[in-house]
Amino acid sequence: MSTSSIAFIGGGNMASALIGGLVQAGQSPQSLIVVEPSEAQRERLAQQFGVRADAEATPRLAEARLVVWAVKPQSFREAAAPCAAHVQRALQLSVMAGIRCDAIVAATGSQRVVRSMPNTPALIGLGVAGLYARPQVSDEERRDVERVFAPTGRTVWVRDEADLDAVTALSGSGPAYVFYFIEAMIEAAQEMGLDAQQARELTLGTFAGATELARRSPEPPQVLRERVTSKGGTTYAALTSMEQDGLKAAFVRAIRAAQRRAKELGDEFGR
Ligand SMILES: NC(=O)C1=CN([C@@H]2O[C@H](COP(=O)(O)OP(=O)(O)OC[C@H]3O[C@@H](n4cnc5c(N)ncnc54)[C@H](OP(=O)(O)O)[C@@H]3O)[C@@H](O)[C@H]2O)C=CC1
Ligand SMILES: O=C(O)[C@@H]1CCC=N1
């Protein structure tokens, strides 16, 4: 994989996370072909990774063994049209939310499609990505895709394509939920008189510690939560308030809304 060309259609956030990982893992920047209309973003790619991106699709795309689709779902059709003539022999790898394999087959002429749903901690090698492969994708090609994601963190294969909508709602969008809770905790800390640095240190330390404890412990999160919750104590007061406000149910509803939106994106922009 490291000597053959990989093309990226779209060179934004998610593409940058994958490109950064590939370059760090030894892929030569010259072997990466990137189509990116934004001049500012092309300059960023050159500065950060030594990758020279093109403003539009060129016949050089035909050299790529793997084509990574990293545009917004809304831009997919427009982005695919000028690339289609050059990419039909390649394995297609999408990071786009919603856009289904059938739409990628129709737009590229390639039957070999892997869909993925990464998340932004990929930028620091702590991402987790869901992956789905059409039956036409070989085991070797699956391993090639795993190698693309390896520097960005973990991967989880799903068997049904529809499960990617759930992955999108859970771990794709998930970092935003975590940042939302971090924001709320920092806001509360400051309301209670702690300064900004103390608030940040205590909040981020709590998230990191609790997450690592949940990962290492054989106990389910419910038991770990109960161990924090002394009878008649402070945690009980907080959790009772959250339950009265319907926070958990609201959170589950929010994630289901994200799952529905992922499906809608496929319906709207994947035809
Ligand atoms: N951000 C996230 O947390 C995650 C995003 N995703 C998915 O990744 C995909 C990309 O998202 P993200 O990286 O955040 O978005 P970005 O906007 O950062 O990147 C998309 C890039 O594609 C460029 N672009 C627009 N039109 C075209 C075109 N016709 N040809 C080539 N490139 C084009 C955009 O340029 P310009 O800015 O000039 O329009 C932009 O630089 C989306 O489909 C999203 O669903 C998946 C998982 C997580
Ligand atoms: O919000 C979105 O649509 C994209 C997909 C998952 C994370 N960001």
XYZ file of C-alpha atoms and ligand atoms in Angstrom:
327
model
C 0.000 0.000 0.000
C 2.756 2.455 0.871
C 4.187 2.617 -2.668
C 0.915 2.825 -4.641
C -1.014 6.064 -5.051
C -3.980 6.976 -2.932
C -6.353 9.717 -4.057
C -8.448 11.908 -1.781
C -11.477 13.718 -3.144
C -11.841 16.527 -0.627
C -8.909 17.538 1.547
C -10.649 18.927 4.667
C -10.747 17.803 8.318
C -11.261 14.099 7.908
C -9.012 13.742 4.866
C -6.275 15.596 6.780
C -6.520 13.157 9.696
C -6.054 10.209 7.328
C -3.361 11.918 5.239
C -1.422 12.889 8.384
C -1.535 9.310 9.627
C -0.475 7.866 6.282
C 2.469 10.259 5.920
C 3.573 9.541 9.482
C 3.362 5.812 8.770
C 5.741 6.206 5.810
C 3.466 6.839 2.799
C 5.322 9.275 0.556
C 3.501 12.616 0.138
C 4.197 12.414 -3.618
C 2.095 9.240 -3.823
C -0.972 11.079 -2.514
C -3.274 12.750 -5.013
C -5.690 15.239 -3.453
C -8.498 17.136 -5.178
C -9.347 20.169 -3.051
C -10.952 23.366 -4.437
C -10.085 25.579 -1.461
C -6.737 27.316 -1.962
C -6.283 27.882 1.778
C -6.815 24.189 2.442
C -4.395 23.201 -0.341
C -1.736 25.413 1.248
C -2.398 23.813 4.631
C -1.943 20.334 3.155
C 1.342 21.407 1.550
C 2.647 22.975 4.760
C 1.534 20.263 7.172
C 2.214 17.136 5.132
C 4.183 18.171 2.029
C 1.247 17.079 -0.145
C 0.582 18.994 -3.366
C -3.171 19.099 -3.945
C -4.950 19.890 -7.224
C -7.824 22.353 -7.457
C -9.779 19.958 -9.668
C -9.841 16.371 -10.904
C -6.986 15.444 -13.280
C -6.236 12.260 -15.306
C -3.558 11.499 -12.673
C -6.415 10.144 -10.555
C -6.281 7.005 -12.717
C -2.969 6.085 -10.989
C -4.730 5.625 -7.652
C -5.388 2.109 -6.388
C -7.556 3.537 -3.630
C -9.836 6.589 -3.850
C -10.985 8.160 -0.577
C -14.210 10.163 -0.722
C -13.970 12.904 1.930
C -16.364 15.617 0.764
C -19.593 16.620 2.510
C -22.507 14.375 1.521
C -24.105 17.450 -0.083
C -21.064 17.839 -2.405
C -20.696 14.179 -3.366
C -22.544 14.201 -6.672
C -20.838 17.374 -7.916
C -17.415 16.138 -6.743
C -17.829 12.692 -8.325
C -18.838 13.835 -11.822
C -15.362 15.018 -13.007
C -13.584 12.093 -11.275
C -15.744 9.245 -12.588
C -13.825 8.706 -15.849
C -10.549 8.168 -13.945
C -11.451 6.157 -10.855
C -13.525 3.165 -11.914
C -10.690 0.625 -11.515
C -9.875 1.679 -7.932
C -11.155 0.513 -4.579
C -13.450 3.264 -3.274
C -13.310 4.241 0.407
C -15.870 6.711 1.705
C -15.830 8.637 4.977
C -19.052 10.458 4.053
C -22.032 10.284 6.392
C -25.142 8.771 4.877
C -24.065 8.274 1.249
C -24.713 4.603 0.500
C -22.582 2.096 -1.373
C -25.092 1.885 -4.241
C -24.711 5.621 -4.856
C -20.910 5.304 -4.845
C -21.057 2.371 -7.282
C -23.336 4.393 -9.563
C -21.150 7.518 -9.392
C -17.755 5.807 -9.817
C -18.455 2.662 -11.859
C -16.478 0.608 -9.301
C -18.180 -2.310 -7.550
C -15.514 -2.340 -4.836
C -16.641 0.048 -2.101
C -15.814 0.325 1.605
C -17.725 2.821 3.709
C -16.257 4.136 6.915
C -17.364 6.414 9.719
C -14.368 7.856 11.560
C -14.352 10.559 14.228
C -12.205 13.615 14.927
C -9.988 12.123 17.687
C -8.424 10.442 14.622
C -6.430 13.682 14.420
C -4.427 12.554 17.471
C -4.472 8.807 16.809
C -7.328 8.167 19.263
C -10.186 7.828 16.804
C -12.590 4.956 16.412
C -14.010 4.187 12.987
C -16.835 1.908 11.878
C -16.194 0.092 8.573
C -18.477 -1.712 6.127
C -17.366 -3.498 2.949
C -19.468 -4.606 -0.021
C -19.101 -8.366 -0.731
C -17.021 -7.529 -3.850
C -14.194 -6.199 -1.636
C -11.433 -8.794 -1.082
C -9.871 -9.672 2.287
C -6.617 -8.090 1.114
C -8.449 -4.862 0.281
C -10.069 -4.888 3.730
C -6.586 -5.122 5.223
C -5.439 -2.227 3.003
C -8.282 -0.139 4.412
C -7.366 -1.158 7.966
C -3.807 0.015 7.255
C -5.141 3.434 6.161
C -6.991 3.770 9.471
C -4.361 2.179 11.741
C -2.477 5.433 12.518
C -5.766 7.157 13.406
C -6.915 4.722 16.107
C -9.236 1.727 16.292
C -11.606 0.172 13.745
C -14.796 -1.873 14.109
C -16.299 -3.723 11.113
C -20.088 -3.886 10.839
C -21.910 -6.519 8.838
C -24.935 -4.489 7.687
C -24.553 -1.218 5.851
C -27.510 0.261 7.756
C -25.504 -0.132 10.992
C -23.257 2.683 9.774
C -26.095 5.136 10.454
C -25.974 4.014 14.091
C -22.165 4.257 14.128
C -22.468 7.781 12.713
C -24.916 8.767 15.449
C -22.807 7.165 18.182
C -19.092 7.609 17.524
C -19.042 9.787 14.386
C -20.998 12.601 16.022
C -20.093 11.402 19.530
C -17.088 13.663 20.154
C -19.458 16.640 19.852
C -21.657 15.222 22.647
C -18.593 14.792 24.858
C -17.437 18.352 24.116
C -20.971 19.556 24.955
C -20.792 17.896 28.401
C -17.292 19.265 28.897
C -18.622 22.754 28.096
C -21.465 22.294 30.616
C -19.104 21.108 33.361
C -16.719 24.008 32.744
C -19.649 26.432 32.807
C -20.844 24.981 36.148
C -17.309 25.108 37.571
C -17.010 28.789 36.761
C -20.490 29.496 38.124
C -19.264 27.914 41.384
C -16.247 30.246 41.493
C -13.417 28.093 40.112
C -11.144 29.823 37.620
C -10.933 28.821 33.953
C -7.725 26.820 34.329
C -8.971 24.897 37.375
C -12.276 24.226 35.600
C -10.527 22.846 32.526
C -8.048 20.731 34.493
C -10.710 19.187 36.761
C -13.217 18.591 33.958
C -10.823 17.065 31.434
C -9.161 15.005 34.159
C -12.542 13.646 35.175
C -13.493 12.649 31.616
C -10.107 11.043 30.940
C -10.036 9.197 34.278
C -13.640 7.956 34.173
C -13.264 6.788 30.556
C -10.061 4.900 31.306
C -11.596 3.366 34.459
C -14.621 2.194 32.442
C -12.284 0.722 29.799
C -10.067 -1.136 32.284
C -12.744 -2.269 34.733
C -14.579 -5.578 34.350
C -17.641 -3.852 35.896
C -20.340 -2.288 33.702
C -20.656 1.536 33.777
C -23.783 1.272 35.922
C -21.819 -0.378 38.761
C -19.028 2.186 38.448
C -21.642 4.948 38.632
C -23.259 3.396 41.701
C -19.847 3.278 43.441
C -19.583 7.056 43.111
C -23.116 7.578 44.377
C -23.149 7.564 48.202
C -26.568 7.259 49.784
C -27.940 10.720 50.493
C -24.757 12.286 49.120
C -23.821 14.831 46.453
C -23.785 12.519 43.414
C -27.236 11.249 44.342
C -28.446 14.860 44.409
C -26.972 15.521 40.947
C -28.247 12.300 39.349
C -31.730 12.794 40.838
C -31.819 16.260 39.329
C -30.734 14.862 35.927
C -33.408 12.139 36.068
C -36.075 14.710 36.999
C -35.010 16.742 33.964
C -35.206 13.640 31.748
C -31.581 14.012 30.721
C -30.836 10.379 29.871
C -34.009 9.940 27.833
C -33.322 13.236 26.045
C -29.784 12.097 25.266
C -30.988 8.779 23.818
C -33.550 10.696 21.712
C -30.798 12.988 20.456
C -28.674 10.063 19.293
C -31.678 8.548 17.501
C -32.195 11.936 15.790
C -28.615 11.751 14.515
C -29.243 8.202 13.242
C -32.375 9.383 11.393
C -30.439 12.292 9.900
C -27.727 9.912 8.637
C -30.411 7.918 6.826
C -31.981 11.102 5.452
C -28.595 12.284 4.108
C -28.365 9.028 2.149
C -31.921 9.478 0.845
C -31.372 13.135 -0.046
C -27.867 13.186 -1.500
C -27.078 9.571 -2.378
C -29.416 8.970 -5.292
N -16.040 16.174 10.827
C -16.336 15.025 11.400
O -16.351 14.861 12.632
C -16.651 13.840 10.549
C -16.938 13.973 9.207
N -17.248 12.864 8.468
C -17.574 12.987 7.058
O -16.407 13.408 6.393
C -16.764 14.141 5.249
C -15.924 15.390 5.204
O -16.159 16.120 6.396
P -15.099 17.154 6.933
O -13.733 16.676 6.626
O -15.481 17.468 8.326
O -15.479 18.394 5.985
P -14.571 19.542 5.420
O -15.489 20.616 4.966
O -13.463 19.869 6.374
O -13.900 18.857 4.142
C -14.526 18.695 2.911
C -13.615 19.307 1.866
O -14.108 18.974 0.570
C -13.908 20.101 -0.243
N -14.764 20.061 -1.407
C -15.952 20.693 -1.644
N -16.399 20.428 -2.882
C -15.474 19.620 -3.454
C -15.358 19.037 -4.754
N -16.304 19.227 -5.682
N -14.284 18.270 -5.033
C -13.329 18.069 -4.087
N -13.386 18.629 -2.848
C -14.442 19.383 -2.535
C -14.242 21.255 0.665
O -13.745 22.473 0.144
P -14.552 23.851 0.490
O -14.320 24.090 1.944
O -13.923 24.846 -0.421
O -16.000 23.569 0.163
C -13.569 20.844 1.956
O -12.222 21.272 2.037
C -18.261 14.432 5.336
O -18.925 13.662 4.376
C -18.652 14.011 6.739
O -19.919 13.415 6.749
C -17.182 11.615 8.989
C -16.886 11.444 10.293
C -16.647 12.511 11.192
O -22.185 16.004 11.594
C -21.963 15.296 10.611
O -22.829 15.160 9.721
C -20.640 14.592 10.469
C -20.801 13.104 10.441
C -20.350 12.620 11.772
C -19.690 13.774 12.368
N -19.817 14.827 11.624
